[in-house]
XYZ file of C-alpha atoms in Angstrom:
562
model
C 89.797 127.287 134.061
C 86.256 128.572 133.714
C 84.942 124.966 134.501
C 86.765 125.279 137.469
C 85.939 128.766 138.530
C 81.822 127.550 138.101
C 82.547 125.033 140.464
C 84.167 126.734 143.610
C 81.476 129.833 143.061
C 78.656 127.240 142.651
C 75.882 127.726 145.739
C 74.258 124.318 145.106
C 77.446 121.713 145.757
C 79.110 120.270 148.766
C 83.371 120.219 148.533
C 83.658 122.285 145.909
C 87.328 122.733 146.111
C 87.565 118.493 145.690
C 85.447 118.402 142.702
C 87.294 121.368 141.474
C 90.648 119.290 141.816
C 88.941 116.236 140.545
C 87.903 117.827 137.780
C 90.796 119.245 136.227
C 92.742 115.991 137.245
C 89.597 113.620 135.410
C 89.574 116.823 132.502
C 92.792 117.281 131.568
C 94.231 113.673 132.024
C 91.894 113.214 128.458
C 93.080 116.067 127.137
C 97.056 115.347 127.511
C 96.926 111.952 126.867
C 94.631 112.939 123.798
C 97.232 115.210 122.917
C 100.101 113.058 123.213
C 98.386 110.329 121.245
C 97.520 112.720 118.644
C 100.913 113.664 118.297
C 102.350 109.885 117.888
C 100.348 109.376 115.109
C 98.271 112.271 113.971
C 96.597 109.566 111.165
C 94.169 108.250 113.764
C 91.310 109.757 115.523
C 91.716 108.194 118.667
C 93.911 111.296 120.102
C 90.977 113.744 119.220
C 88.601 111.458 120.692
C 90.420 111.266 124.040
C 90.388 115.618 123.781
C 86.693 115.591 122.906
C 86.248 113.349 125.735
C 88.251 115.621 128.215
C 86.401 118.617 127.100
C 82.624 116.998 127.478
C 83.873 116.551 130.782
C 83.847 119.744 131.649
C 80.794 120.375 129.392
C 79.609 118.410 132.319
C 81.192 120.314 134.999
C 78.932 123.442 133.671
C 76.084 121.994 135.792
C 77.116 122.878 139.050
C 76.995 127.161 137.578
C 74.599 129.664 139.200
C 73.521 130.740 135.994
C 69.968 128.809 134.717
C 71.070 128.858 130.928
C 74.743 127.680 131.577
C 73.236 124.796 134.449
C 70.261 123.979 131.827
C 72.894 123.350 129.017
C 75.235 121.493 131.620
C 72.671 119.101 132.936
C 71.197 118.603 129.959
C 74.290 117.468 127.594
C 76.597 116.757 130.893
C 76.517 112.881 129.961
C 78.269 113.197 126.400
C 81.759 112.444 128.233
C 80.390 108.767 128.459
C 79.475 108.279 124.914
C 82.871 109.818 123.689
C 84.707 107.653 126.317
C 82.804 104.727 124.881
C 84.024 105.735 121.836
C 87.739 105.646 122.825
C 87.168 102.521 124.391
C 86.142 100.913 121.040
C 88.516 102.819 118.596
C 91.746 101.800 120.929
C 94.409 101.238 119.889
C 94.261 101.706 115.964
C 91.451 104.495 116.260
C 88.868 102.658 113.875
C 85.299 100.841 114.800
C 84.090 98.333 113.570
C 80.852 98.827 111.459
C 78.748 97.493 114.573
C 80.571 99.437 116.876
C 79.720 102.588 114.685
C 76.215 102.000 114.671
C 76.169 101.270 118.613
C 78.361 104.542 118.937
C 76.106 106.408 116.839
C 73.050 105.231 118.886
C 74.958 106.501 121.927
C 75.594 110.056 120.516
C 71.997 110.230 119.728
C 70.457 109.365 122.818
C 72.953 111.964 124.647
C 72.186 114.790 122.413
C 68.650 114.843 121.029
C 67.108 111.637 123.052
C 67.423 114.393 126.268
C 65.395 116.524 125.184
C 62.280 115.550 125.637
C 63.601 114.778 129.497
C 64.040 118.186 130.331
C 60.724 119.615 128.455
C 59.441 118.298 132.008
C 62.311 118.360 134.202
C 62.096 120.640 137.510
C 65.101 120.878 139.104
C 63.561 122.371 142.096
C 61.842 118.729 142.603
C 65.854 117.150 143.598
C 68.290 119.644 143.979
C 67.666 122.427 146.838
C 69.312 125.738 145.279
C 69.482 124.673 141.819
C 68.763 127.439 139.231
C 66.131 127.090 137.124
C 65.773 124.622 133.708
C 65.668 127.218 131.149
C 64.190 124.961 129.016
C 61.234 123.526 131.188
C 57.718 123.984 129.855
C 55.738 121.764 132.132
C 56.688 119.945 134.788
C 55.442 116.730 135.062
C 57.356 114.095 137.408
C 55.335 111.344 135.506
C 56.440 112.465 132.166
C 60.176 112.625 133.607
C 60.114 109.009 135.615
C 58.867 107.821 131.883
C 61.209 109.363 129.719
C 64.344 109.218 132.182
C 63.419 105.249 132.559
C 63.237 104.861 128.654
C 66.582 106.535 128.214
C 68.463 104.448 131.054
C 66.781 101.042 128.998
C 68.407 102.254 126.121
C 71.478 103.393 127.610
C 71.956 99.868 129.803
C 71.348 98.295 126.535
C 74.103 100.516 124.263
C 76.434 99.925 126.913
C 75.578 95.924 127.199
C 76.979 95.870 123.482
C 80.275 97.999 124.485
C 81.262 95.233 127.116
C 80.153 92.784 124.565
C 82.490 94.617 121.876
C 85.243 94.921 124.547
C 85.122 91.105 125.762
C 85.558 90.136 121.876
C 88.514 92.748 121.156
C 90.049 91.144 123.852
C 89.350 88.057 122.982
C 90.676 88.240 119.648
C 93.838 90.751 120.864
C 97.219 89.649 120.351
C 99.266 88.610 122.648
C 101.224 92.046 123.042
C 97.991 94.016 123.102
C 96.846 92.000 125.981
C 100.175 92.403 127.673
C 99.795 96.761 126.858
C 96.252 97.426 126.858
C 95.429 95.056 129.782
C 94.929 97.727 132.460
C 93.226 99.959 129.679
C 90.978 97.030 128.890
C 89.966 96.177 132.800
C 89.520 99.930 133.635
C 87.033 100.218 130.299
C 84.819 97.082 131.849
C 84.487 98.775 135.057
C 83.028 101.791 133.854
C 80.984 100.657 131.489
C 79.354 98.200 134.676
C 79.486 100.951 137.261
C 77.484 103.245 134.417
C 75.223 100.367 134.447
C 74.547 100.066 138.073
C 74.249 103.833 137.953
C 71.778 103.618 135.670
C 69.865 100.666 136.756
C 69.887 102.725 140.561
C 68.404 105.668 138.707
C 65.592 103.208 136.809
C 64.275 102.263 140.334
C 64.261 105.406 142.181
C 67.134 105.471 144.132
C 68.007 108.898 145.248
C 70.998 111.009 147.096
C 73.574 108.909 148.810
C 73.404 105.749 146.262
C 73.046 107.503 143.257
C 76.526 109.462 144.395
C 78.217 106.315 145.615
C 77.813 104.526 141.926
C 78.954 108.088 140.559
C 82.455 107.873 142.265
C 82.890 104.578 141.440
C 82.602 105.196 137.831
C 84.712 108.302 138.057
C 87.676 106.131 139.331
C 88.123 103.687 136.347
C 86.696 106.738 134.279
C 89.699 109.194 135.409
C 92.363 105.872 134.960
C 91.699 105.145 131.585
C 93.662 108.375 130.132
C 96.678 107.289 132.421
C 96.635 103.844 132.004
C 96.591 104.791 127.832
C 99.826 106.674 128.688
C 101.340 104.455 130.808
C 100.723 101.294 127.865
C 102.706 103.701 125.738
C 105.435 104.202 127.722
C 105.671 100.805 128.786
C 105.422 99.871 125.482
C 108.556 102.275 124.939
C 110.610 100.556 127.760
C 110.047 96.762 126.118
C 111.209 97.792 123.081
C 114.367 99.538 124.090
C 115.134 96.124 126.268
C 114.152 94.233 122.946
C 116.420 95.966 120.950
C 118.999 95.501 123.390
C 118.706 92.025 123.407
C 118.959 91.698 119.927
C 122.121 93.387 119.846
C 123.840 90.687 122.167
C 122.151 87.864 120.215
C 123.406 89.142 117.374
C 126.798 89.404 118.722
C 126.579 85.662 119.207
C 126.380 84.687 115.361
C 122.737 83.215 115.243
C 122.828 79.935 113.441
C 121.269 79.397 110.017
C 117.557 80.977 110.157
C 117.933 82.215 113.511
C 118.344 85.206 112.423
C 114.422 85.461 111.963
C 114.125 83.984 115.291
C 115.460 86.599 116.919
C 113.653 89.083 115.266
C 110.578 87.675 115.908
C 111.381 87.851 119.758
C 112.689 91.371 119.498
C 109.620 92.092 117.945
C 107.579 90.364 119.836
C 105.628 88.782 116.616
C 105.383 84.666 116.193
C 104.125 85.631 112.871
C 107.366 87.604 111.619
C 108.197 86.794 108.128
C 112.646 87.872 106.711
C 112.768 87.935 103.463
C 116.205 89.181 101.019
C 116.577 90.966 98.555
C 118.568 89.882 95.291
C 119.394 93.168 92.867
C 120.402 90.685 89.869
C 117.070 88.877 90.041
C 115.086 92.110 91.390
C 113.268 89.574 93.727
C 112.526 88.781 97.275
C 113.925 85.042 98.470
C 113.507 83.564 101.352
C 116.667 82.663 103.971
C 116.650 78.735 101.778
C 116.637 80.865 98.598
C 112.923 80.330 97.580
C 111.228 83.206 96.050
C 108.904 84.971 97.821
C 106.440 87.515 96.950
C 105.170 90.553 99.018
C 101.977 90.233 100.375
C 101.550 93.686 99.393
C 97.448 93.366 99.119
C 96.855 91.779 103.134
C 95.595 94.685 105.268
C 96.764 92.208 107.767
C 100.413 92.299 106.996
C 103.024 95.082 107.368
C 106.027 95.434 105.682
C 109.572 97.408 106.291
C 111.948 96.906 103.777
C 115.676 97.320 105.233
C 118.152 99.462 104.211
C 121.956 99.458 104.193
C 124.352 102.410 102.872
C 121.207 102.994 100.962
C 120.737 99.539 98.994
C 117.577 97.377 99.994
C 118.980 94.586 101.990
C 115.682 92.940 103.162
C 112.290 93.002 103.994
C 110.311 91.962 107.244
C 106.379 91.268 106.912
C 105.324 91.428 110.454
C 101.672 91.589 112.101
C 99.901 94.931 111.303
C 98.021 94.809 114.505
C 101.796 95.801 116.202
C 100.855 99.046 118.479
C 103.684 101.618 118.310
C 105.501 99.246 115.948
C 106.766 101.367 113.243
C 109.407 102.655 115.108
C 110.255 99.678 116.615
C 110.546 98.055 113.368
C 113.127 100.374 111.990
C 115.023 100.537 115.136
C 115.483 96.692 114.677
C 116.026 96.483 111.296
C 118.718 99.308 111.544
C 120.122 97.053 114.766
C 119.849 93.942 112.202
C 121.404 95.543 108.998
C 124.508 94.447 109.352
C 123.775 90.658 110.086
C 120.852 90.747 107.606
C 123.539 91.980 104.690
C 125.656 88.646 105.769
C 122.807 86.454 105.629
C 121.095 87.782 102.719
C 124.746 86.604 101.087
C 124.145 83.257 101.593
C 120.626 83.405 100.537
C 121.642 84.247 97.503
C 123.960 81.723 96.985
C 121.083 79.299 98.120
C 118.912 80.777 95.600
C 121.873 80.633 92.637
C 122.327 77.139 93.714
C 118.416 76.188 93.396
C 118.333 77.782 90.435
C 121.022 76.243 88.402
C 119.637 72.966 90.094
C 116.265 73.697 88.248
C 118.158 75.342 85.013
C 120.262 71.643 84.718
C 116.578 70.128 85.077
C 114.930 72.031 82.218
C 118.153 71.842 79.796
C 117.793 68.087 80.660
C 114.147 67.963 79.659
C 114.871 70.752 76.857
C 118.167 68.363 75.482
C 116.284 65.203 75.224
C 113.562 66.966 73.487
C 116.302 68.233 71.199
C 117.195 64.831 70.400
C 113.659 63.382 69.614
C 113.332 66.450 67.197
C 116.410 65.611 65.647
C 115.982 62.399 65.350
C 112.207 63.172 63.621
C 113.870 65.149 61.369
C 116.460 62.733 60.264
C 113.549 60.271 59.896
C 111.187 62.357 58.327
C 113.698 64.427 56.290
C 117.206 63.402 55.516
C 116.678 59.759 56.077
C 113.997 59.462 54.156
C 115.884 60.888 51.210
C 118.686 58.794 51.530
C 116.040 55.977 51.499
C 114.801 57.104 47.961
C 118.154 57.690 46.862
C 119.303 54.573 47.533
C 116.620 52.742 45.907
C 116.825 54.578 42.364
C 120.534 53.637 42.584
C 119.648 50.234 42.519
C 116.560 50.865 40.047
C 119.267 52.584 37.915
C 121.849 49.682 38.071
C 119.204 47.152 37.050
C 117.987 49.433 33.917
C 121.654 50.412 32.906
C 121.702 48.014 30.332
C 118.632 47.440 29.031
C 117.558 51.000 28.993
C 120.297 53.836 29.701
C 118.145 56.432 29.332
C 115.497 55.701 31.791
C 119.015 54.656 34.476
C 120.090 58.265 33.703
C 116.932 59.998 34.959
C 116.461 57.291 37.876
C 120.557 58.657 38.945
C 120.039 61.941 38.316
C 116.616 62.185 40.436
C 119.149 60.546 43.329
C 121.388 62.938 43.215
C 118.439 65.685 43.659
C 117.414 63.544 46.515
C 120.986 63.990 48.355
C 121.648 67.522 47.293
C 118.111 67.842 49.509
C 119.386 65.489 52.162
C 122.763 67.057 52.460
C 120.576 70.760 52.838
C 118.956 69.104 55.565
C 121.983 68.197 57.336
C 123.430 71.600 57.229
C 120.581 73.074 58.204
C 120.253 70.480 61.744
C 123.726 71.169 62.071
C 123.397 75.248 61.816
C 120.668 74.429 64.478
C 123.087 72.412 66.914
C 126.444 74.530 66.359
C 126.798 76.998 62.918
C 130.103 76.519 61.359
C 130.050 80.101 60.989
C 129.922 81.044 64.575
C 133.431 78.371 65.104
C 135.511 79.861 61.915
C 134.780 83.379 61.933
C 133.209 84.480 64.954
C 129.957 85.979 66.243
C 130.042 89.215 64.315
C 130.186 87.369 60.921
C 127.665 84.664 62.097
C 125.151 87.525 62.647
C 125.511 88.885 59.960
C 124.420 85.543 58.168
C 121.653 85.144 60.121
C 120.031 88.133 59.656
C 120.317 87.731 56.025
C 118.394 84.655 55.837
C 116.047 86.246 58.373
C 112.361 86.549 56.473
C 111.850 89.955 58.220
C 114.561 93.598 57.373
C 117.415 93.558 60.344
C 119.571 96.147 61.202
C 122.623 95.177 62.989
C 122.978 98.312 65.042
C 126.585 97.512 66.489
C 128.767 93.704 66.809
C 131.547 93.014 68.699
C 135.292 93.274 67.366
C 137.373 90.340 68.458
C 136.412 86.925 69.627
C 134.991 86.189 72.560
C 134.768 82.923 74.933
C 133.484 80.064 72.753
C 130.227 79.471 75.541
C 129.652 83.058 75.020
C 129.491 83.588 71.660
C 127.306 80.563 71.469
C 124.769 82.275 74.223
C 124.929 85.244 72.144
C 123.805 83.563 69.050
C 121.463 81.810 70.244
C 119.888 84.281 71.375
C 119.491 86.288 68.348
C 118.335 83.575 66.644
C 115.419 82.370 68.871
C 114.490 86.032 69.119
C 114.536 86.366 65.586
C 112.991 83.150 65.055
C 109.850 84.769 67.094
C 110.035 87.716 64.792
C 109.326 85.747 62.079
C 106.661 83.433 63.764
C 104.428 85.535 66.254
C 105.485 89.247 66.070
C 104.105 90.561 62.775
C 106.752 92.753 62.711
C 108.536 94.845 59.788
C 111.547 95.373 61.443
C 114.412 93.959 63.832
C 117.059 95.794 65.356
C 120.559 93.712 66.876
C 122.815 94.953 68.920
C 125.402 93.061 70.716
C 128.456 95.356 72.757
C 130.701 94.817 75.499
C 130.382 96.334 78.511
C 131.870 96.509 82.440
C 132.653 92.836 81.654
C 129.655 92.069 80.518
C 128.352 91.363 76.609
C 124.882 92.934 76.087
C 122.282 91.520 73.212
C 119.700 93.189 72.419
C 117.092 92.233 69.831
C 114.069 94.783 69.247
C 111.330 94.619 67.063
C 108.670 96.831 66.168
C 105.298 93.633 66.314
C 102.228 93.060 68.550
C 104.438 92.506 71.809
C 102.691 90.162 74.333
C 105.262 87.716 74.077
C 105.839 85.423 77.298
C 108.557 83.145 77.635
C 106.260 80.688 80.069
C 104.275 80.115 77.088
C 107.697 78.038 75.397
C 110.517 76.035 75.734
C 112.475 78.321 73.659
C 112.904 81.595 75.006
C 113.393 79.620 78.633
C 115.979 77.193 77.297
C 117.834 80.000 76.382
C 117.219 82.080 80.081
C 118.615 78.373 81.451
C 121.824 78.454 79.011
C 122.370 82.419 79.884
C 121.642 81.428 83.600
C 124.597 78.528 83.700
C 127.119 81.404 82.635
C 125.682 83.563 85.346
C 124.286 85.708 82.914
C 120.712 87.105 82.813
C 117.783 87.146 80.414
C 115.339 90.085 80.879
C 111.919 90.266 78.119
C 109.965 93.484 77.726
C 107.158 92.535 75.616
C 103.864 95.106 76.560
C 100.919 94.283 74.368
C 100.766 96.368 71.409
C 104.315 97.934 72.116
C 106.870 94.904 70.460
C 109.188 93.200 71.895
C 112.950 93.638 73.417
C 114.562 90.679 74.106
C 117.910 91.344 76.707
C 120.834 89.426 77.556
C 123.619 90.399 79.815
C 126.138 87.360 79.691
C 129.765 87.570 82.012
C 133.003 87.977 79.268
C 135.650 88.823 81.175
């Protein structure tokens, strides 16, 4: 209001009640739209830059006052409103510049502010305006000095200015295709201002006076005072697409989209070619794709957003989606809420995809792991119990041939074969522990862990067994399990102590096999530990390893016993 009330008491101005009006429409369109922007998203400057930009304007406006101090400060500083709307030009939509766009907005602020100065040191306003008060901060006038200076600073200015349309052109070259459809107007009204500043300037460089210079001022003030509106009117077109988009998306969905077009749709709602759906599997704690794939987050890209979608308050899915997306947040949820119910369904058959991949690639490895299996066993009978039934076999026959001529030499020759298959029949036990312990068959898993933490090189405590028998596949898992992990005890942990403990539970059995070692362990590192994740993983069971360096190692299996 006091900008205004300079203006229609000013002495020195022609329709003073239309630049009043124009004023406060020019003014104040900045400073809503500045304010409404702020509000949206309070994160990004580009609301305060639109009210700094609506309040140089009527910094501006102070040049038309009676008063020589309040015109001095007006005319001097009464171009700032360019540089800031420069600056909103080149921080829409996300409110950031670029690090050459700071340095050319910079520049800008400089020349407005301090690269004046030396302007009106020699400015007489007497010499161009008839009534004008005086320039409070004239100390000789000198036209020369002024056609100098003023000429320097419209160079530079025509130059700063060349780089904004530069800037603009490549924003809008590189814009997406839904910021070209939004920001298009904003974009077009930006290019004419900055090239009817340019012609003003260039008019002022070669000595144009009265008429001219005021025709290339209203032209820039009309793309000037739409640029505020046209920012509002992006938004709330913006607004409007998305409520159609959701609306959409709630009668394809009605339709039952066929496999993967569930993404399809979303992408369209969304308005994003680049939309990524993704699942989420609680048993696995992992994203999947819709062909059960695994998929990691690309939680690190600056480019990439992601909304993870909720149903009665379980994580249902995720949906990476370009982070260049104006007003998207919103959107995003209000689409993913649409899409819950349908993403729930098809996150279901994801999962079976991904169970049926996996036990596809389980039946691989225990293929690779079983013939393995059988080229160590059949090492070991070569190198071990074969080769004692070899021997054996042989001092039988030495024996036979001495057994008359010298008994006592055939005695030692027998009795060193039966050494040799006491060993080999050791051996055979042992490989047959390895492939199924007789234990585990005649008196169940409790018992069989008990025995093999006994022979276990390293103090277990067997914390709590099962009562009762259990599935045969089960109790084999279960085993098995124990022993590899105790086997690694032994090997790798450099541990003093083991803990077991193996309990029923909502249908489930739970082993657990701690020890108190280095840790570090990784089951990518062996055949082992994954052989066993592969046997658990045919059950439908799951394998889980906690092994931090320095911390030991727990070793959990959750295997179905109902």
């Amino acid at each position: 209001m006091i900008a205004v009330a300079i203006v229609v008491t000013s002495d020195h101005i022609e329709f003073r009640g239309l630049v009043a009006a124009l004023g406060l429409a020019v003014g104040w369109g900045f400073i809503g739209a500045g304010l409404f922007a702020w509000s949206r998203r309070p994160d990004s400057s580009l609301g305060s830059l639109m009210v700094a930009t609506g309040f140089a304007w009527f910094v501006s406006a102070l040049s038309t006052s009676d008063i020589p101090l309040v015109f001095s400060i007006g005319a001097m500083w009464g171009s700032i409103y360019v540089v800031t709307a420069m600056h909103v030009l080149l921080a829409a939509p996300e409110g950031r510049l670029s690090p050459g766009d700071r340095r050319i907005i910079r520049a800008g602020y400089l020349l407005v502010t301090l690269g004046v100065v030396p302007l009106f040191v020699f400015f007489d306003p007497a010499t161009q305006c008839d009534g004008c008060p005086d320039n409070v901060f004239l100390i000789e006038p000198s036209k020369t000095a002024v056609d100098v200076v003023g000429t320097a600073i419209n160079l530079i200015g025509v130059v700063l200015i060349a780089f904004v349309l530069r800037s603009l052109v490549r924003r809008w070259r590189s814009a997406t295709r839904s910021e070209r459809r939004l920001y298009a107007p904003m974009y077009a009204a930006g290019i004419a201002l900055m090239v009817a500043v340019i012609a003003q300037l260039a008019l002022q460089s070669a000595g144009s006076e009265g008429g001219a210079l005021d025709a290339a001022f209203l032209v820039s003030l009309v793309p000037f005072a739409l640029v505020p509106y046209l920012f509002v009117g992006a938004f709330l077109r913006t607004r409007f697409i998305q409520s159609g988009a959701v609306s959409q998306l709630m009668t394809q969905l009605a339709e039952a989209p066929r496999t993967g077009g569930l993404r399809d749709a979303l992408a369209d709602a969304l308005d994003d070619p680049t939309l990524e759906l993704v699942y989420w599997l609680p048993e696995g704690r992992r994203y999947v794709d819709f062909r059960g794939r695994p998929y990691e987050l690309p939680e690190d890209d600056p480019r990439r957003a992601i909304h993870a979608v909720t149903r009665d308050g379980q994580c249902v899915a995720a949906i990476i989606y370009d982070a260049t997306l104006q007003e998207a947040d919103e959107h995003v949820r209000a689409v993913g809420a649409a899409a819950s119910l349908a993403l729930q369904n098809e996150r279901l058959d994801a999962a079976l995809r991904a169970k049926v991949d996996e036990l596809r690639r389980s039946r691989e490895r225990m293929l690779k792991i079983g013939l393995e299996e059988r080229r160590r066993l059949e090492r070991d009978l070569h190198d071990g119990a074969q080769q004692r039934l070899v021997a054996m076999a042989l001092n039988i026959r030495l024996a036979r041939a001495k057994l008359n001529e010298d008994p006592i030499a055939a005695d030692r020759l027998l009795e060193s074969a039966g050494a040799e298959l006491d060993s080999a029949l050791e051996e055979l036990r042992e490989l047959a522990r390895g492939i199924h312990p007789a234990v585990l068959t005649d008196r169940g898993l409790g018992t069989a862990l008990e025995t093999l933490a006994s022979r276990a090189p390293v103090p277990v405590e067997l914390a709590q067994l099962p009562d009762g028998r259990l599935p045969e596949a089960v109790e084999l898992a279960a085993y098995f399990v124990v022993a590899e992990a105790l086997t690694n005890v032994a090997k790798y942990a450099h541990a003093t102590h083991a803990k077991v403990e193996v309990a029923r539970a909502n249908g489930r059995l739970m082993v657990e096999v701690e020890d108190d070692g280095i840790g570090g362990a990784n089951p990518e590192n062996g055949t082992g530990l994954r052989g066993l994740a592969d046997r658990i993983a045919v059950l439908e069971g799951r394998l889980e390893i906690d092994s931090e360096t320095g911390s030991g190692t727990t070793v959990r299996a959750q295997i179905p016993c109902a």
